[in-house]
PDB file of C-alpha atoms in Angstrom:
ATOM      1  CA  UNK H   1      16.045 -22.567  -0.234  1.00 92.00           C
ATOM      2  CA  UNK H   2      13.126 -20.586   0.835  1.00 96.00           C
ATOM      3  CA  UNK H   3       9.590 -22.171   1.015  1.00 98.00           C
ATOM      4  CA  UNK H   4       7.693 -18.311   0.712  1.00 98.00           C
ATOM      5  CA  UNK H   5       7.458 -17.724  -3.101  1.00 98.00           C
ATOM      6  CA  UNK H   6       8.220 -21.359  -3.684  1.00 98.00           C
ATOM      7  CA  UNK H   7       6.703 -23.463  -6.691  1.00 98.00           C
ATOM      8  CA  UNK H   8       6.387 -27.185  -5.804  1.00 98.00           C
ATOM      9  CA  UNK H   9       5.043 -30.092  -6.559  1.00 98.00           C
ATOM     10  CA  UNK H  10       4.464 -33.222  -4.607  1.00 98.00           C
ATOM     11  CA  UNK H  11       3.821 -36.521  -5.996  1.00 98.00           C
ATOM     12  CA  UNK H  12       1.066 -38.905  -3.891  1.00 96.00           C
ATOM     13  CA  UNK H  13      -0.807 -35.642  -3.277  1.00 97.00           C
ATOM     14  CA  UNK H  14      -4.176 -36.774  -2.991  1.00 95.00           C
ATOM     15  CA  UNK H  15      -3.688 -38.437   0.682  1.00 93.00           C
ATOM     16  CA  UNK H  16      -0.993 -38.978   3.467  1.00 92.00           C
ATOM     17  CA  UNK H  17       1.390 -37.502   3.493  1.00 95.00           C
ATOM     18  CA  UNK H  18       1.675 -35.821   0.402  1.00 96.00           C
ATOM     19  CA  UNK H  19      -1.651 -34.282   0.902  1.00 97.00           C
ATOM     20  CA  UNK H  20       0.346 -32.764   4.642  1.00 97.00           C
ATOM     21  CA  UNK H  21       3.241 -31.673   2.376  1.00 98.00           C
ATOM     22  CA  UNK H  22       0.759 -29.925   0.203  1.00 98.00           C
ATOM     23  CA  UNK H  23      -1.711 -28.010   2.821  1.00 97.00           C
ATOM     24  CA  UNK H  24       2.114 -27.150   4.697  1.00 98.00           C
ATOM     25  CA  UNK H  25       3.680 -25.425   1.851  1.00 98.00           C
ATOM     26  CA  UNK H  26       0.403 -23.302   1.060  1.00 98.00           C
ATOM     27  CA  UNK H  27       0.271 -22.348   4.720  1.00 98.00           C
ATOM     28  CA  UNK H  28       4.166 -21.823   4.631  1.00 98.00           C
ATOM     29  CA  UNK H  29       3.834 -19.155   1.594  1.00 98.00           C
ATOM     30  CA  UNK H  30       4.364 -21.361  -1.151  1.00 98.00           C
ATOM     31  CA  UNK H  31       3.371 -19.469  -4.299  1.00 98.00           C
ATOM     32  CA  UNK H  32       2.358 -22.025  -6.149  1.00 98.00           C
ATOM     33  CA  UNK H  33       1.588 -25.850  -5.691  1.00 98.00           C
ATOM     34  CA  UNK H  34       1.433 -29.327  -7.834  1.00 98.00           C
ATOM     35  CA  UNK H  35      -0.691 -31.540  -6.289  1.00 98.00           C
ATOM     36  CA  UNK H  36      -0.005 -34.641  -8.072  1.00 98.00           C
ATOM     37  CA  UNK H  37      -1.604 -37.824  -8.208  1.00 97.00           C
ATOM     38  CA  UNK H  38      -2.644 -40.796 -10.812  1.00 95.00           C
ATOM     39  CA  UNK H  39      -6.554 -40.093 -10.183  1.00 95.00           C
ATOM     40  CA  UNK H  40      -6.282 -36.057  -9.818  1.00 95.00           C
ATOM     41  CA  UNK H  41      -9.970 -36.052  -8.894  1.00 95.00           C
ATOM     42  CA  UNK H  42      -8.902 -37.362  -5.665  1.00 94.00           C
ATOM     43  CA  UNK H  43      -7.368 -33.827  -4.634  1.00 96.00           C
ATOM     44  CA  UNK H  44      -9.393 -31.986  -2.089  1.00 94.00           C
ATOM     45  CA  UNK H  45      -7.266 -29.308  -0.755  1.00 96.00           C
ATOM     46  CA  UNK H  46      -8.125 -25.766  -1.586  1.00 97.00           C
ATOM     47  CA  UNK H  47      -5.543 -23.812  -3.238  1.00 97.00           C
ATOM     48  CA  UNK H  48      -3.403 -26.790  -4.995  1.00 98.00           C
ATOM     49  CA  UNK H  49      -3.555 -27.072  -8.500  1.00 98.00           C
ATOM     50  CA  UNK H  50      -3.867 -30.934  -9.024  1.00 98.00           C
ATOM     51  CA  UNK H  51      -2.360 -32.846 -11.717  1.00 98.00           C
ATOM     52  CA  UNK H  52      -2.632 -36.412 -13.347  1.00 98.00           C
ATOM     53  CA  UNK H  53       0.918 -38.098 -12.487  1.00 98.00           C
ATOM     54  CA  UNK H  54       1.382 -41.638 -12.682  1.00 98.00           C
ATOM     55  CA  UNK H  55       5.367 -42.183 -11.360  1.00 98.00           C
ATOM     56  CA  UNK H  56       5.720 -45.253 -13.051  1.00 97.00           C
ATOM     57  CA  UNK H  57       4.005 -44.147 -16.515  1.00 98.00           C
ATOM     58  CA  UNK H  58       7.289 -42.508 -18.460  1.00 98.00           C
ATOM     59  CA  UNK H  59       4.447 -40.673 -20.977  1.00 98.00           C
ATOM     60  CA  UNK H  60       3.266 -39.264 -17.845  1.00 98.00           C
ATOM     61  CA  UNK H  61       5.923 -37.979 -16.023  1.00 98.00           C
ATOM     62  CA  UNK H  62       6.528 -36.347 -19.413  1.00 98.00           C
ATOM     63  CA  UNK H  63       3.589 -33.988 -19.712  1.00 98.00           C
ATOM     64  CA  UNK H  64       3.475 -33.670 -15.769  1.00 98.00           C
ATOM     65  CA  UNK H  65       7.189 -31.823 -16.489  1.00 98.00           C
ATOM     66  CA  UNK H  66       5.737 -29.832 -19.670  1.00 98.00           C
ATOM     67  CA  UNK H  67       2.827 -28.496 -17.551  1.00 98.00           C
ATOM     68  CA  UNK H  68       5.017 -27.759 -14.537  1.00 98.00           C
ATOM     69  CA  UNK H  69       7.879 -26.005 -15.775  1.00 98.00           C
ATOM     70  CA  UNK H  70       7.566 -23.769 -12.871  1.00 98.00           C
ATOM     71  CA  UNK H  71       8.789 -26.148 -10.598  1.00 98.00           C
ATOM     72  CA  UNK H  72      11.592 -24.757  -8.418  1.00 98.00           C
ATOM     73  CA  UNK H  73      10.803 -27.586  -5.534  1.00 98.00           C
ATOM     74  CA  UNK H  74      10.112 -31.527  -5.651  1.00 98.00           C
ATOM     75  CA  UNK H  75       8.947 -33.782  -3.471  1.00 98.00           C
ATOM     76  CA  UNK H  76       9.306 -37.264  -4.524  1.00 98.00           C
ATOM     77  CA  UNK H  77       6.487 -39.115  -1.953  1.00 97.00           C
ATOM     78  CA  UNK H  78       4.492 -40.822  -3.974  1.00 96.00           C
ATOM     79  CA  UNK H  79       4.804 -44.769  -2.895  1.00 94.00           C
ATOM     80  CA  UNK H  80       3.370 -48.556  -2.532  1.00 94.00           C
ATOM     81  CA  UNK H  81       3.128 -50.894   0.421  1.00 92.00           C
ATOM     82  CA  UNK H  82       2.079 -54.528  -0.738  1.00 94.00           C
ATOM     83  CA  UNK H  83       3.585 -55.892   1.975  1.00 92.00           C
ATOM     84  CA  UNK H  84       4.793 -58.639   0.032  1.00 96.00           C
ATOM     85  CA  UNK H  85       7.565 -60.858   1.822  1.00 95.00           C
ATOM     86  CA  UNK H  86      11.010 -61.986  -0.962  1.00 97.00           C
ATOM     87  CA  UNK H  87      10.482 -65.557  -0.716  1.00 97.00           C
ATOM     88  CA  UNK H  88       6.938 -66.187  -0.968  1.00 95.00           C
ATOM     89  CA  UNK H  89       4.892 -62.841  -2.428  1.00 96.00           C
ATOM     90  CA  UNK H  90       3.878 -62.260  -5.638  1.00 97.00           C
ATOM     91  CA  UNK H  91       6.933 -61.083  -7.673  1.00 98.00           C
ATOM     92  CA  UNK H  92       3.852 -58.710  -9.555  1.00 98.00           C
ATOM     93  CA  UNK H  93       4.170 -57.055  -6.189  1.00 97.00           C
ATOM     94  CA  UNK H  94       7.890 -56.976  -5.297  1.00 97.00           C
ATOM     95  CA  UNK H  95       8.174 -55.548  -8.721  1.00 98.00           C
ATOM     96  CA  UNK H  96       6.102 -52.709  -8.063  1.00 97.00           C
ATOM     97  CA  UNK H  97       7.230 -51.975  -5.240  1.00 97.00           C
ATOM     98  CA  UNK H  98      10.801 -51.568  -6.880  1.00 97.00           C
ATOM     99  CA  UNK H  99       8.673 -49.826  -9.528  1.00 97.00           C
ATOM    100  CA  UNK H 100       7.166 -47.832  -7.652  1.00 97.00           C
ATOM    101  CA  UNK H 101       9.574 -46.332  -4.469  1.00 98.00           C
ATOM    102  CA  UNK H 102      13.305 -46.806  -7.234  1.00 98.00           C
ATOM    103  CA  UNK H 103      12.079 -46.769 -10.825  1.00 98.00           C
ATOM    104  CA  UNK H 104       9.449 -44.148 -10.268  1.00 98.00           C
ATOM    105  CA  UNK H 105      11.502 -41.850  -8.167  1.00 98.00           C
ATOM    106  CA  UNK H 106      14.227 -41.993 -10.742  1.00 98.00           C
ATOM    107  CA  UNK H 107      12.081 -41.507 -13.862  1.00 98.00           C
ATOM    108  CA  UNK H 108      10.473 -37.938 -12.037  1.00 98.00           C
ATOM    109  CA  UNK H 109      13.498 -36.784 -11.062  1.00 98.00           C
ATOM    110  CA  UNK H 110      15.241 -37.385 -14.048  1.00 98.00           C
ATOM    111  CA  UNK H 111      12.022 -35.509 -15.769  1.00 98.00           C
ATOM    112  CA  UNK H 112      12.274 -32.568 -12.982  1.00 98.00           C
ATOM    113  CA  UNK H 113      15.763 -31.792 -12.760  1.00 98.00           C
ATOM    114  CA  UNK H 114      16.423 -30.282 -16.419  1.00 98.00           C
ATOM    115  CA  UNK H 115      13.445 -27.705 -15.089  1.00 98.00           C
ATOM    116  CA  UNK H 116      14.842 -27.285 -11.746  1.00 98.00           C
ATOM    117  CA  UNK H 117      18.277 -26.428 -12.923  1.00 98.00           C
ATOM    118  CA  UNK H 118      17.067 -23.459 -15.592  1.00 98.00           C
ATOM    119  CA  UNK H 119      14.884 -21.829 -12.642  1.00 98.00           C
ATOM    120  CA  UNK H 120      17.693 -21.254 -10.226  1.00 97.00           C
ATOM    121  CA  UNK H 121      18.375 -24.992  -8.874  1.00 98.00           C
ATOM    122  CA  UNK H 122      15.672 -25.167  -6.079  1.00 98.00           C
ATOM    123  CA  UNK H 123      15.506 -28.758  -4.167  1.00 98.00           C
ATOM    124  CA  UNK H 124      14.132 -32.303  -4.029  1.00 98.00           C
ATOM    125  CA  UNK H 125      12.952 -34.317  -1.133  1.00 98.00           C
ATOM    126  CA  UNK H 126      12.785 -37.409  -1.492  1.00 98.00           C
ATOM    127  CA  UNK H 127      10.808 -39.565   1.092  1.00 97.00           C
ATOM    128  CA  UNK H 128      12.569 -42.748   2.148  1.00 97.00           C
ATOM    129  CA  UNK H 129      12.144 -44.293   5.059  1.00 95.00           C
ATOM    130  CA  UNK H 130      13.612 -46.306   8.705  1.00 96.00           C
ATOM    131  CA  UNK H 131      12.750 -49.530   6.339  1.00 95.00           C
ATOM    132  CA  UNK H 132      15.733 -47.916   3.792  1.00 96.00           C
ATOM    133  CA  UNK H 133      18.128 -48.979   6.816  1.00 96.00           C
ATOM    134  CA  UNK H 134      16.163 -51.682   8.556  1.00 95.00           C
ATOM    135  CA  UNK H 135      14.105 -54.888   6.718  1.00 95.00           C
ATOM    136  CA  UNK H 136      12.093 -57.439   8.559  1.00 93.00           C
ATOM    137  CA  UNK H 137      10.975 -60.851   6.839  1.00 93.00           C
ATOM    138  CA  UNK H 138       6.973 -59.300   6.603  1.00 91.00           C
ATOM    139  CA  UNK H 139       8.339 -55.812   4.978  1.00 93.00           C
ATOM    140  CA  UNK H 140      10.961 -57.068   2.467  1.00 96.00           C
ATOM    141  CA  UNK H 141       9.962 -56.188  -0.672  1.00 97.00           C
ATOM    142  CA  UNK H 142       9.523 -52.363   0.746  1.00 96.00           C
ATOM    143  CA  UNK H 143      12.582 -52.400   2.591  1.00 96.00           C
ATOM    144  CA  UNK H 144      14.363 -53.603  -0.606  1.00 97.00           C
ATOM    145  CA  UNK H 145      13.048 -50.887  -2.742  1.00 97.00           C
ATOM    146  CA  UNK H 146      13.473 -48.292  -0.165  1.00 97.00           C
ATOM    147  CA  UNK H 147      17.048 -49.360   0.656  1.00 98.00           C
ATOM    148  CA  UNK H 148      17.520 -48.907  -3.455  1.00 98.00           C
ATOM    149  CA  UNK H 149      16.050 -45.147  -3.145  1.00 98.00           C
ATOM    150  CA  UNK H 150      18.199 -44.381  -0.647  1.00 98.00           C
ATOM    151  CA  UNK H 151      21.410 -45.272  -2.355  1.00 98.00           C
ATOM    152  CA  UNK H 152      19.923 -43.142  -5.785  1.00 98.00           C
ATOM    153  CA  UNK H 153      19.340 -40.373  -3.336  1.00 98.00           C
ATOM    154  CA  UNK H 154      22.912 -40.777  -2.280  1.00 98.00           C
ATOM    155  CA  UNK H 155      24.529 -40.934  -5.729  1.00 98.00           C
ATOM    156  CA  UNK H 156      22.013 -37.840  -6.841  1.00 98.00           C
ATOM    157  CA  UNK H 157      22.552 -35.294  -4.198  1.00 97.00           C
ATOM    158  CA  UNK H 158      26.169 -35.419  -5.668  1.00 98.00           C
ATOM    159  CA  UNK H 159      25.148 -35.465  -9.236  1.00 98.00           C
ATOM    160  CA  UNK H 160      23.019 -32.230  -9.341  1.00 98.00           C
ATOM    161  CA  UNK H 161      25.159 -30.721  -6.514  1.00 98.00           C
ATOM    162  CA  UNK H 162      26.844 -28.464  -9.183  1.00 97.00           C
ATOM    163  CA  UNK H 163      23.659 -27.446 -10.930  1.00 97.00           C
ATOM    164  CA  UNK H 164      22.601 -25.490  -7.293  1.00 98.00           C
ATOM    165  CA  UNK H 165      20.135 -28.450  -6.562  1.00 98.00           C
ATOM    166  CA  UNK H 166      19.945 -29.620  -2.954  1.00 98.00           C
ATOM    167  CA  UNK H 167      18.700 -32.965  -3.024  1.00 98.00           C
ATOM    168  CA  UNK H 168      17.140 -34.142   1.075  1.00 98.00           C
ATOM    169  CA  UNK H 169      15.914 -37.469   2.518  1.00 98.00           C
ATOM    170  CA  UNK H 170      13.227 -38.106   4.488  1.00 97.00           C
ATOM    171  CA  UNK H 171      13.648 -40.867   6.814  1.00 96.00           C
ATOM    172  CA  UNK H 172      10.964 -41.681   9.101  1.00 94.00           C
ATOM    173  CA  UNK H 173       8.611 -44.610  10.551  1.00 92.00           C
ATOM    174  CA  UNK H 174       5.336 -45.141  10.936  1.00 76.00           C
ATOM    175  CA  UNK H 175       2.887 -42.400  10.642  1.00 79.00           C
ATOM    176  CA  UNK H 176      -0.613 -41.844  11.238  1.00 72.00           C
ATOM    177  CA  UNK H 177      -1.704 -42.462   7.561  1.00 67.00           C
ATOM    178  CA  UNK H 178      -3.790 -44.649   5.632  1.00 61.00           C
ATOM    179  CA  UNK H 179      -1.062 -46.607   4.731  1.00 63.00           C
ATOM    180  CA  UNK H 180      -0.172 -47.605   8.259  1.00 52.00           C
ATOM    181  CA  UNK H 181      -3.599 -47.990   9.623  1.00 51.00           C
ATOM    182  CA  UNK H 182      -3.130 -51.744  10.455  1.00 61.00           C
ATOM    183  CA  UNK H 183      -0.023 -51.466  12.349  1.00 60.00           C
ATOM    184  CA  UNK H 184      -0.663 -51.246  16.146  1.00 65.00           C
ATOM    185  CA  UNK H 185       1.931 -48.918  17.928  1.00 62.00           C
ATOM    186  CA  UNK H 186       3.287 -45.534  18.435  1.00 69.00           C
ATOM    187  CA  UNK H 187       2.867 -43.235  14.672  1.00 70.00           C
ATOM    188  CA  UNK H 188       4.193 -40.176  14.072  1.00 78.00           C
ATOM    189  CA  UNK H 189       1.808 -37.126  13.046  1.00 91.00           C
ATOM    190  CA  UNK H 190       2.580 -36.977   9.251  1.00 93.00           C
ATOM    191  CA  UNK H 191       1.571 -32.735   9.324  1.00 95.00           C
ATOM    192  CA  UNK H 192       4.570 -32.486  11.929  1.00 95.00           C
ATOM    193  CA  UNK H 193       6.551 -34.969   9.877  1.00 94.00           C
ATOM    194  CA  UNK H 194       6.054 -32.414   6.514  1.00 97.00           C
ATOM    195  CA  UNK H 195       6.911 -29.160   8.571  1.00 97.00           C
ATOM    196  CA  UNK H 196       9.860 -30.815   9.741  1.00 97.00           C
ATOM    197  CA  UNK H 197      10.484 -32.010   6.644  1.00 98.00           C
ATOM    198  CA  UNK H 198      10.435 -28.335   5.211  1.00 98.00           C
ATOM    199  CA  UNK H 199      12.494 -26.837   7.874  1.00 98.00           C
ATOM    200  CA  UNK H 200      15.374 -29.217   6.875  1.00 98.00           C
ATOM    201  CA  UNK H 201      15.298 -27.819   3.069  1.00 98.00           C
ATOM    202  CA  UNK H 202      14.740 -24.430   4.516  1.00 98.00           C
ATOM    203  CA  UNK H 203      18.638 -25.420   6.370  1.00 98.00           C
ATOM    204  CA  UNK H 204      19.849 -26.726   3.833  1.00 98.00           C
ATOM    205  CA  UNK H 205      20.305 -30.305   5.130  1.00 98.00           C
ATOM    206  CA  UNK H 206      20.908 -33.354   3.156  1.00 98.00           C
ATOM    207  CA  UNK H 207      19.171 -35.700   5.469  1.00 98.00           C
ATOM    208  CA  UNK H 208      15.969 -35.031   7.874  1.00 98.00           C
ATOM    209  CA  UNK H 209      15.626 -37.945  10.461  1.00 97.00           C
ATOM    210  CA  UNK H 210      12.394 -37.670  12.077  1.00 95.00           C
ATOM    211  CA  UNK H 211      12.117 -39.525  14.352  1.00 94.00           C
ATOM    212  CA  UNK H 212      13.269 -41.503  17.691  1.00 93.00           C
ATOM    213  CA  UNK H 213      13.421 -45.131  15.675  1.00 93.00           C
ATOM    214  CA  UNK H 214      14.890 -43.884  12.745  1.00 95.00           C
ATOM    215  CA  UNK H 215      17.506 -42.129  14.619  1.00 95.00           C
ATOM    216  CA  UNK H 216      17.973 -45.716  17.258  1.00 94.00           C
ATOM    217  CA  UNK H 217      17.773 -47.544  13.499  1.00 94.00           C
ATOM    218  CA  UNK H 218      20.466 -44.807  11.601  1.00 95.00           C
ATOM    219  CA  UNK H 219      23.003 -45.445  14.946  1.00 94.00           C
ATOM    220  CA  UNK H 220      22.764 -49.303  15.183  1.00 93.00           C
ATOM    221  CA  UNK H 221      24.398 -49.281  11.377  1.00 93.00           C
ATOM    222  CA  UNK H 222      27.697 -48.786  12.690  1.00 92.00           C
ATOM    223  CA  UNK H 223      27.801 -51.939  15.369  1.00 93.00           C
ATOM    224  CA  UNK H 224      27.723 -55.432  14.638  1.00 92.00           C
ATOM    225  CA  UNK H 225      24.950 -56.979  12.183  1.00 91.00           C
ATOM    226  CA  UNK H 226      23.300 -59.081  15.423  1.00 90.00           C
ATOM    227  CA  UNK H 227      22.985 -55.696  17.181  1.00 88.00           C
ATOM    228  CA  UNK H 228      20.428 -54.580  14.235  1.00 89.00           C
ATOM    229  CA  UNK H 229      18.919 -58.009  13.878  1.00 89.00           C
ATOM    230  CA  UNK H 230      18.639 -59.915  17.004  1.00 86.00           C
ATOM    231  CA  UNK H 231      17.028 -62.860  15.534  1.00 87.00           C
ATOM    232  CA  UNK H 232      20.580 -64.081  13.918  1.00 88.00           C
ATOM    233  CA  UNK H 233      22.073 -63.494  17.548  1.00 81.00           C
ATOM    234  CA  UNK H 234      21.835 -67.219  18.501  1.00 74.00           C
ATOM    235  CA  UNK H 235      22.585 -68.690  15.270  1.00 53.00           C
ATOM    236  CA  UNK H 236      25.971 -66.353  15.335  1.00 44.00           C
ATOM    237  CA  UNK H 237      26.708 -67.517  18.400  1.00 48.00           C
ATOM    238  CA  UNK H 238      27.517 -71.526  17.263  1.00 44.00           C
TER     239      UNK H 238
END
């Protein structure tokens, strides 16, 4: 689909990068955009129109679709990051993460698509992640949740396939956001993350790997399970 003349919204608006995603697709020709977020006061960008969306509030994502029944482009980024561990973090927290990154993205899209399909089909990206391939013992509860988006994204591409609706993923690792601001390491720009983002709906590709780990991560699926995690290489080995 074409960004120019475009009417999107983008969930997670007010920072990150949604708020990238938002300031691209007004300086890509975007006709109209959503700037969604749970505190809508939070938006700063000129030119968005903001709007109160709370992903995991079902009365919410219900009058977010009634006001925006313009929408001919979603972007499902909205997300969490408690960094709670399986075994010993608060289950409040793996919960919302599954809330959050599965539940949430399910419960928009289910809300969106109706609207989508009566104004020509359009597209949804959804933002996943290298963590939707890849878990470590400090990021499961993301990883978990993630993993769980990325199989809905998966069984939904083919699902509103017929209705004209190309549904994209997003996988990438860490940017230079808020979010990731205590990991030390190389980040990807999130601006050049968006645009790159936007040129694979512009294609029409169902999967936008942005980056050098994500594509290492995506390739090391298909070898043995020690190749991925070399931690369980010794233990394997007796």
């Amino acid at each position: 689909m074409e960004i120019t003349g475009s009417v999107a919204l983008v969930t997670g608006a007010n920072r990150g990068l949604g708020r990238r995603f938002a300031q691209a697709l007004l300086e890509r020709g975007a006709a109209k955009v959503y700037a969604a977020a749970r505190n809508p006061e939070a938006i700063d960008l000129p030119g968005v129109i903001p709007l109160q969306l709370d992903i995991t509030d079902p009365a919410s994502v219900a009058a977010a679709a009634a006001t925006a029944s313009d929408v001919t482009l979603l972007i499902n980024n909205a997300g969490s990051s408690t960094r709670a561990n399986l075994l010993d973090g608060e289950l409040a927290d793996i919960r919302l993460e599954m809330d959050t990154h599965y539940f949430g993205t399910l419960l928009v899209t289910r809300a969106f698509a109706p609207i989508l399909a009566r104004n020509g089909g359009g597209a949804i990206l959804n933002v996943l992640s290298v963590l939707s391939w890849f878990a470590t013992p400090q990021t499961g509860a993301y990883a978990a949740a993630k993993s769980a988006e990325w199989s809905l994204t998966n069984a939904l591409r083919q699902q509103l396939a017929p209705a004209g609706t190309l549904v994209t993923s997003l996988h990438v690792g860490y940017m230079d956001t808020d979010m990731a601001a205590h990991v030390d390491g190389p980040k990807s720009d999130p601006a050049a993350v968006a645009n790159l983002s936007l040129d694979g709906i512009e294609a029409g590709e169902f999967e936008v790997v942005a980056d050098e780990l994500s594509h290492t991560v995506k390739a090391s699926l298909a070898g043995p399970l020690t190749g991925t995690y070399r931690s369980l290489a010794p233990a394997a080995a007796h």
